[in-house]
Coordinates of C-alpha atoms in Angstrom, one line a residue:
Chain A
X1 CA -54.0 -32.8 62.6
X2 CA -51.1 -32.0 60.3
X3 CA -49.0 -30.7 63.2
X4 CA -49.8 -33.8 65.3
X5 CA -48.8 -36.1 62.4
X6 CA -45.6 -34.2 61.8
X7 CA -44.7 -34.8 65.4
X8 CA -45.3 -38.6 65.1
X9 CA -48.8 -38.6 66.6
X10 CA -51.2 -40.3 64.2
X11 CA -54.1 -40.8 66.6
X12 CA -56.5 -38.3 65.0
X13 CA -55.6 -39.4 61.5
X14 CA -56.2 -43.0 62.5
X15 CA -59.5 -42.2 64.3
X16 CA -60.8 -40.5 61.1
X17 CA -59.6 -42.9 58.5
X18 CA -59.9 -46.3 60.2
X19 CA -63.5 -45.4 60.9
X20 CA -64.2 -45.1 57.2
X21 CA -62.0 -47.9 56.1
X22 CA -64.7 -50.5 55.7
X23 CA -66.9 -48.2 53.6
X24 CA -63.9 -47.4 51.4
X25 CA -63.3 -51.1 50.9
X26 CA -67.0 -51.5 49.9
X27 CA -66.7 -48.6 47.5
X28 CA -63.6 -50.0 45.8
X29 CA -65.2 -53.4 45.5
X30 CA -68.2 -51.8 43.8
X31 CA -66.5 -49.2 41.7
X32 CA -63.5 -51.1 40.6
X33 CA -65.1 -54.6 40.6
X34 CA -62.4 -55.7 42.9
X35 CA -62.1 -58.7 45.2
X36 CA -62.2 -58.0 48.9
X37 CA -58.4 -58.5 49.4
X38 CA -57.6 -56.3 46.5
X39 CA -59.9 -53.5 47.8
X40 CA -58.5 -53.8 51.3
X41 CA -54.9 -53.5 50.1
X42 CA -55.8 -50.6 47.8
X43 CA -57.5 -48.8 50.7
X44 CA -54.5 -49.4 52.8
X45 CA -52.2 -48.0 50.1
X46 CA -54.5 -44.9 49.9
X47 CA -54.4 -44.4 53.6
X48 CA -50.5 -44.5 53.5
X49 CA -50.5 -42.2 50.5
X50 CA -52.8 -39.6 52.0
X51 CA -50.9 -39.8 55.3
X52 CA -47.7 -38.9 53.4
X53 CA -49.3 -36.2 51.4
X54 CA -50.9 -34.6 54.5
X55 CA -47.5 -34.6 56.3
X56 CA -45.9 -33.0 53.2
X57 CA -48.6 -30.3 53.2
X58 CA -49.8 -31.4 49.7
X59 CA -53.4 -31.8 50.8
X60 CA -55.4 -29.2 52.6
X61 CA -58.6 -30.0 54.5
X62 CA -61.5 -30.9 52.3
X63 CA -63.7 -33.9 51.9
X64 CA -61.1 -36.4 53.0
X65 CA -63.5 -39.3 52.9
X66 CA -64.3 -38.6 49.3
X67 CA -60.6 -38.4 48.5
X68 CA -59.9 -41.6 50.4
X69 CA -62.2 -43.6 48.3
X70 CA -61.0 -42.1 45.0
X71 CA -57.3 -42.5 45.8
X72 CA -58.0 -46.1 46.8
X73 CA -59.7 -46.7 43.5
X74 CA -56.7 -45.2 41.8
X75 CA -54.4 -47.7 43.6
X76 CA -56.8 -50.5 42.7
X77 CA -56.5 -49.6 39.0
X78 CA -52.8 -49.4 39.4
X79 CA -52.8 -52.9 40.9
X80 CA -54.9 -54.1 37.9
X81 CA -52.4 -52.4 35.6
X82 CA -55.1 -50.1 34.4
X83 CA -53.5 -46.7 34.0
X84 CA -56.5 -44.4 33.7
X85 CA -56.6 -41.6 36.2
X86 CA -59.9 -40.9 37.8
X87 CA -61.5 -37.7 36.7
X88 CA -62.3 -36.8 40.3
X89 CA -58.6 -36.8 41.1
X90 CA -57.9 -33.9 38.9
X91 CA -55.0 -32.0 40.5
X92 CA -53.7 -35.0 42.5
X93 CA -51.0 -36.8 40.7
X94 CA -50.8 -40.5 41.5
X95 CA -47.6 -41.5 43.2
X96 CA -45.2 -43.4 40.9
X97 CA -45.1 -47.1 41.7
X98 CA -41.9 -47.9 43.7
X99 CA -40.5 -51.4 43.8
X100 CA -41.1 -53.3 47.0
X101 CA -38.2 -53.6 49.4
X102 CA -37.7 -57.2 50.5
X103 CA -39.0 -57.9 54.0
X104 CA -35.7 -59.3 55.3
X105 CA -33.9 -56.1 54.4
X106 CA -36.6 -54.1 56.2
X107 CA -36.1 -56.3 59.3
X108 CA -32.4 -55.6 59.3
X109 CA -33.0 -51.9 58.8
X110 CA -35.6 -51.7 61.6
X111 CA -33.2 -53.5 63.9
X112 CA -30.3 -51.1 62.9
X113 CA -32.5 -48.1 63.5
X114 CA -33.3 -49.3 67.0
X115 CA -29.6 -49.7 67.7
X116 CA -28.4 -46.3 66.4
X117 CA -27.9 -43.6 69.0
X118 CA -31.0 -41.7 70.1
X119 CA -30.2 -38.3 68.6
X120 CA -29.6 -39.9 65.2
X121 CA -32.7 -42.1 65.5
X122 CA -34.8 -39.1 66.4
X123 CA -33.4 -36.9 63.5
X124 CA -34.0 -39.6 60.9
X125 CA -37.5 -40.4 62.1
X126 CA -38.5 -36.7 62.2
X127 CA -37.0 -36.1 58.7
X128 CA -38.0 -39.3 56.9
X129 CA -41.0 -40.6 58.8
X130 CA -42.7 -37.4 59.9
X131 CA -41.5 -35.3 56.9
X132 CA -40.3 -32.4 58.9
X133 CA -37.9 -30.2 56.9
X134 CA -34.3 -29.6 58.0
X135 CA -35.2 -25.9 58.3
X136 CA -38.0 -26.7 60.8
X137 CA -35.8 -29.1 62.7
X138 CA -32.9 -26.6 62.8
X139 CA -35.2 -23.9 64.2
X140 CA -36.5 -26.3 66.8
X141 CA -33.0 -27.4 67.8
X142 CA -31.6 -23.9 67.7
X143 CA -29.0 -25.0 65.1
X144 CA -28.2 -24.1 61.6
X145 CA -29.6 -26.0 58.7
X146 CA -26.2 -26.8 57.4
X147 CA -25.1 -28.3 60.7
X148 CA -28.2 -30.5 60.7
X149 CA -27.7 -31.6 57.1
X150 CA -24.2 -32.8 58.0
X151 CA -25.5 -34.6 61.1
X152 CA -28.2 -36.3 59.0
X153 CA -25.5 -37.4 56.5
X154 CA -23.4 -38.9 59.4
X155 CA -26.5 -40.6 60.8
X156 CA -27.4 -42.2 57.4
X157 CA -23.8 -43.4 57.1
X158 CA -24.0 -44.8 60.7
X159 CA -27.3 -46.5 60.0
X160 CA -26.0 -48.1 56.9
X161 CA -22.8 -49.2 58.6
X162 CA -24.9 -51.0 61.3
X163 CA -27.1 -52.4 58.5
X164 CA -24.2 -53.8 56.5
X165 CA -22.6 -55.5 59.6
X166 CA -25.8 -57.4 60.1
X167 CA -26.5 -57.9 56.4
X168 CA -23.0 -59.5 55.9
X169 CA -23.1 -61.5 59.1
Chain B
X1 CA -30.6 -51.3 39.9
X2 CA -33.3 -51.0 42.5
X3 CA -32.8 -48.9 45.6
X4 CA -32.8 -51.9 48.0
X5 CA -30.1 -53.7 45.9
X6 CA -28.0 -50.5 45.6
X7 CA -28.1 -50.0 49.4
X8 CA -26.4 -53.3 50.0
X9 CA -23.5 -52.5 47.5
X10 CA -20.1 -52.0 49.1
X11 CA -19.6 -48.4 47.9
X12 CA -22.2 -45.7 47.7
X13 CA -21.8 -42.0 46.9
X14 CA -23.3 -39.4 49.3
X15 CA -26.1 -38.8 46.9
X16 CA -26.8 -42.5 46.4
X17 CA -26.8 -43.0 50.1
X18 CA -29.3 -40.2 50.5
X19 CA -31.7 -41.6 47.8
X20 CA -31.6 -45.2 48.8
X21 CA -31.9 -44.4 52.5
X22 CA -35.0 -42.3 51.8
X23 CA -36.6 -45.2 49.8
X24 CA -35.8 -47.8 52.4
X25 CA -36.8 -45.7 55.4
X26 CA -40.1 -44.7 53.6
X27 CA -40.8 -48.4 53.0
X28 CA -40.0 -49.2 56.6
X29 CA -42.3 -46.6 58.0
X30 CA -45.0 -47.7 55.7
X31 CA -44.6 -51.2 56.9
X32 CA -44.8 -50.1 60.5
X33 CA -48.0 -48.1 59.8
X34 CA -49.5 -50.8 57.7
X35 CA -49.0 -53.4 60.4
X36 CA -50.4 -51.1 63.1
X37 CA -53.4 -50.2 61.1
X38 CA -54.1 -53.8 60.2
X39 CA -54.1 -54.7 63.8
X40 CA -56.4 -51.7 64.8
X41 CA -58.8 -52.5 61.9
X42 CA -59.0 -56.2 63.0
X43 CA -59.2 -55.6 66.7
X44 CA -61.2 -52.3 67.0
X45 CA -63.2 -52.2 63.8
X46 CA -63.7 -55.9 62.9
X47 CA -62.2 -55.3 59.4
X48 CA -60.0 -58.3 58.6
X49 CA -57.3 -58.0 56.0
X50 CA -58.5 -61.2 54.3
X51 CA -62.0 -62.7 54.5
X52 CA -61.6 -65.9 56.4
X53 CA -62.8 -69.1 54.7
X54 CA -63.4 -71.5 57.5
X55 CA -63.0 -75.2 57.1
X56 CA -66.6 -75.7 58.5
X57 CA -68.0 -73.7 55.6
X58 CA -65.9 -75.7 53.2
X59 CA -67.2 -79.0 54.6
X60 CA -70.8 -77.7 54.6
X61 CA -70.5 -76.3 51.1
X62 CA -72.3 -79.1 49.2
X63 CA -75.1 -79.1 51.7
X64 CA -75.4 -75.4 51.6
X65 CA -75.7 -75.6 47.8
X66 CA -78.5 -78.1 48.1
X67 CA -80.3 -75.9 50.7
X68 CA -79.9 -72.8 48.6
X69 CA -81.4 -74.6 45.6
X70 CA -84.4 -75.7 47.7
X71 CA -84.9 -72.2 49.0
X72 CA -84.7 -70.9 45.4
X73 CA -87.2 -73.4 44.1
X74 CA -89.6 -72.7 47.1
X75 CA -89.2 -68.9 46.6
X76 CA -90.1 -69.2 42.9
X77 CA -93.2 -71.3 43.7
X78 CA -94.2 -68.9 46.5
X79 CA -93.7 -65.6 44.5
X80 CA -94.7 -66.8 41.1
X81 CA -98.4 -65.6 41.1
X82 CA -97.6 -62.3 42.8
X83 CA -96.5 -59.4 40.6
X84 CA -93.6 -57.5 42.1
X85 CA -94.2 -54.1 43.5
X86 CA -93.2 -51.3 41.2
X87 CA -90.7 -48.7 42.4
X88 CA -93.3 -46.2 43.3
X89 CA -95.0 -48.7 45.7
X90 CA -91.6 -49.5 47.2
X91 CA -90.9 -45.8 47.5
X92 CA -94.1 -45.3 49.5
X93 CA -93.2 -48.3 51.7
X94 CA -89.7 -47.0 52.4
X95 CA -91.0 -43.5 53.2
X96 CA -93.8 -44.8 55.5
X97 CA -91.7 -44.8 58.6
X98 CA -89.9 -41.5 59.1
X99 CA -86.2 -41.6 60.0
X100 CA -86.1 -41.0 63.7
X101 CA -84.7 -37.7 65.0
X102 CA -81.9 -38.3 67.5
X103 CA -80.6 -34.8 67.9
X104 CA -82.2 -34.3 71.3
X105 CA -80.7 -37.5 72.6
X106 CA -77.1 -36.4 72.2
X107 CA -75.5 -36.3 75.6
X108 CA -74.7 -32.7 76.5
X109 CA -76.2 -31.4 73.3
X110 CA -77.1 -27.7 73.5
X111 CA -79.9 -27.1 71.0
X112 CA -81.2 -23.7 70.4
X113 CA -84.9 -22.9 70.5
X114 CA -85.4 -22.8 66.8
X115 CA -83.8 -26.2 66.4
X116 CA -85.9 -27.5 69.2
X117 CA -89.1 -26.3 67.4
X118 CA -87.9 -28.0 64.2
X119 CA -87.3 -31.3 66.1
X120 CA -90.7 -31.1 67.8
X121 CA -92.5 -30.5 64.5
X122 CA -90.6 -33.3 62.8
X123 CA -91.3 -35.7 65.7
X124 CA -95.0 -34.9 65.7
X125 CA -95.1 -35.5 61.9
X126 CA -95.7 -31.9 61.0
X127 CA -93.2 -32.0 58.2
X128 CA -94.2 -28.8 56.5
X129 CA -93.7 -26.9 59.7
X130 CA -90.4 -28.8 60.4
X131 CA -89.2 -27.9 56.9
X132 CA -90.2 -24.2 57.3
X133 CA -88.3 -23.9 60.6
X134 CA -85.3 -25.9 59.6
X135 CA -85.0 -23.8 56.4
X136 CA -84.7 -20.7 58.6
X137 CA -81.9 -22.4 60.5
X138 CA -80.1 -23.3 57.3
X139 CA -80.6 -19.8 55.9
X140 CA -78.9 -18.4 59.0
X141 CA -75.8 -19.7 57.3
X142 CA -73.8 -20.0 60.6
X143 CA -73.3 -23.0 62.8
X144 CA -75.3 -25.2 60.4
X145 CA -74.9 -28.9 61.3
X146 CA -75.1 -32.0 59.2
X147 CA -78.3 -32.9 60.9
X148 CA -79.8 -29.5 59.9
X149 CA -79.4 -30.2 56.2
X150 CA -80.3 -33.9 56.5
X151 CA -83.5 -33.3 58.4
X152 CA -84.4 -30.4 56.1
X153 CA -84.2 -32.7 53.2
X154 CA -86.2 -35.4 55.1
X155 CA -88.8 -32.9 56.1
X156 CA -89.5 -32.1 52.4
X157 CA -89.4 -35.8 51.5
X158 CA -91.9 -36.9 54.2
X159 CA -94.5 -34.3 53.3
X160 CA -97.8 -35.4 51.8
X161 CA -97.4 -35.3 48.8
X162 CA -93.6 -35.8 49.1
X163 CA -91.4 -33.0 47.7
X164 CA -88.5 -34.9 46.4
X165 CA -87.3 -32.1 44.1
X166 CA -87.1 -29.7 47.1
X167 CA -85.3 -32.3 49.2
X168 CA -82.6 -33.1 46.7
X169 CA -80.2 -30.2 47.2
X170 CA -80.3 -30.6 51.0
X171 CA -79.7 -34.3 50.9
X172 CA -77.0 -33.9 48.3
X173 CA -75.3 -31.5 50.7
X174 CA -75.8 -33.8 53.7
X175 CA -74.4 -36.8 51.7
X176 CA -71.2 -34.8 50.9
X177 CA -70.8 -33.4 54.4
X178 CA -67.1 -33.6 55.3
X179 CA -66.5 -36.6 57.6
X180 CA -70.3 -36.8 58.0
X181 CA -71.9 -39.1 60.5
X182 CA -75.0 -39.7 58.4
X183 CA -73.5 -40.1 54.9
X184 CA -74.9 -43.5 54.3
X185 CA -78.4 -42.4 55.5
X186 CA -78.2 -39.2 53.5
X187 CA -77.3 -41.2 50.3
X188 CA -80.2 -43.6 50.8
X189 CA -82.8 -40.8 51.2
X190 CA -81.2 -38.9 48.4
X191 CA -81.8 -41.9 46.1
X192 CA -85.4 -42.0 47.3
X193 CA -85.7 -38.2 46.6
X194 CA -84.4 -38.7 43.1
X195 CA -86.9 -41.5 42.6
X196 CA -89.7 -39.4 43.9
X197 CA -88.6 -36.6 41.5
X198 CA -88.5 -39.2 38.6
X199 CA -84.8 -38.6 38.2
X200 CA -84.2 -42.3 37.5
X201 CA -80.6 -42.2 36.1
X202 CA -79.4 -40.3 39.2
X203 CA -81.3 -42.6 41.5
X204 CA -79.9 -45.6 39.8
X205 CA -76.3 -44.4 40.2
X206 CA -76.6 -44.0 43.9
X207 CA -78.6 -47.2 44.4
X208 CA -75.9 -49.2 42.6
X209 CA -73.4 -47.8 45.1
X210 CA -75.6 -48.6 48.1
X211 CA -76.2 -52.1 46.7
X212 CA -72.4 -52.6 46.9
X213 CA -72.2 -51.4 50.5
X214 CA -73.3 -53.1 53.6
X215 CA -76.2 -50.9 54.7
X216 CA -79.6 -50.9 52.9
X217 CA -78.0 -53.0 50.2
X218 CA -80.9 -55.4 49.9
X219 CA -83.5 -52.7 49.6
X220 CA -81.3 -51.0 47.0
X221 CA -81.1 -54.2 45.0
X222 CA -84.9 -54.6 45.1
X223 CA -85.4 -51.1 44.0
X224 CA -82.9 -51.4 41.2
X225 CA -84.7 -54.4 39.8
X226 CA -87.9 -52.4 39.6
X227 CA -86.5 -49.3 37.9
X228 CA -87.6 -48.7 34.3
X229 CA -84.8 -49.1 31.8

């Protein structure tokens, strides 16, 4: 599953987690005394969090369903500004809360990413979306890590340039 | 300054570009995944992001309140002289119909002979024999399935008299089976096994979770009301 996710194929992950989503919502509503919407959003946060952690290799296989419900509860507590960390999550540090990015900026960024040239788009997606390291990508492309790092820097500058044109228009 | 604000500033250092881009691209990918999963949940799993509150329900709400009050009054009148069943009576009732064995109905399932014998004994109601054979399967310690531990627990639980204590470790194992297909069922029968073994606090803990779920929640609530303090 990890290899699939790191190549942009989330099918198996979705199959497993979406199937248990409703029971996770039910659990959060019960355990955290949350409203449905709050439990749904927390479960979604947990699904995104675990997706990221699995891609980064920070979670090995285990009882993913158990982990899903507990991480969702953690997010629910975070939403309620309750800072206690669940005992069951010993060893899994909660992600720090990052400020939301305004939707209109994400719209422009998405459009810019669509317009950037294909090699750049692919490199940025593999690195930032699918969490492949430059070392892995360099090995795949038969290039050096340094060359790829420079290309990534150029791609980021190109992406921001497209973004700013649209943003200032 | 927040990353999104910094990203729109006229000048950025290489490090700042790297950091802000990572933050924004992460947020973008999360938004893409969130939208896709919301759609899949709504379309394929009937899990909406928000519980719809239809206008019809809003219009009918006063009448629903009147109807609910009438039902409540009638229920009280109907049930008043009857003493509620205690948890042991409910336990017997819930254990009166054995959980059906569906292992043999799996399409393309290849079941070895020992497992076939266990299924046959279970289906015929010979739960001691079913437990004995299933225990052999579990003791083999290879290629054990979720069903093996679940039905081993059930085979203890359905014996006459029920052997809740013996069933508990197997049902606990079944209820924690990674990505198990019978987790809800295992938890329900684990609660019954705890009750049978008079482990009331453990039973109460699981029943409270079941009561908050959408399967066997009503039965769990009834049982919870009858548990001794």
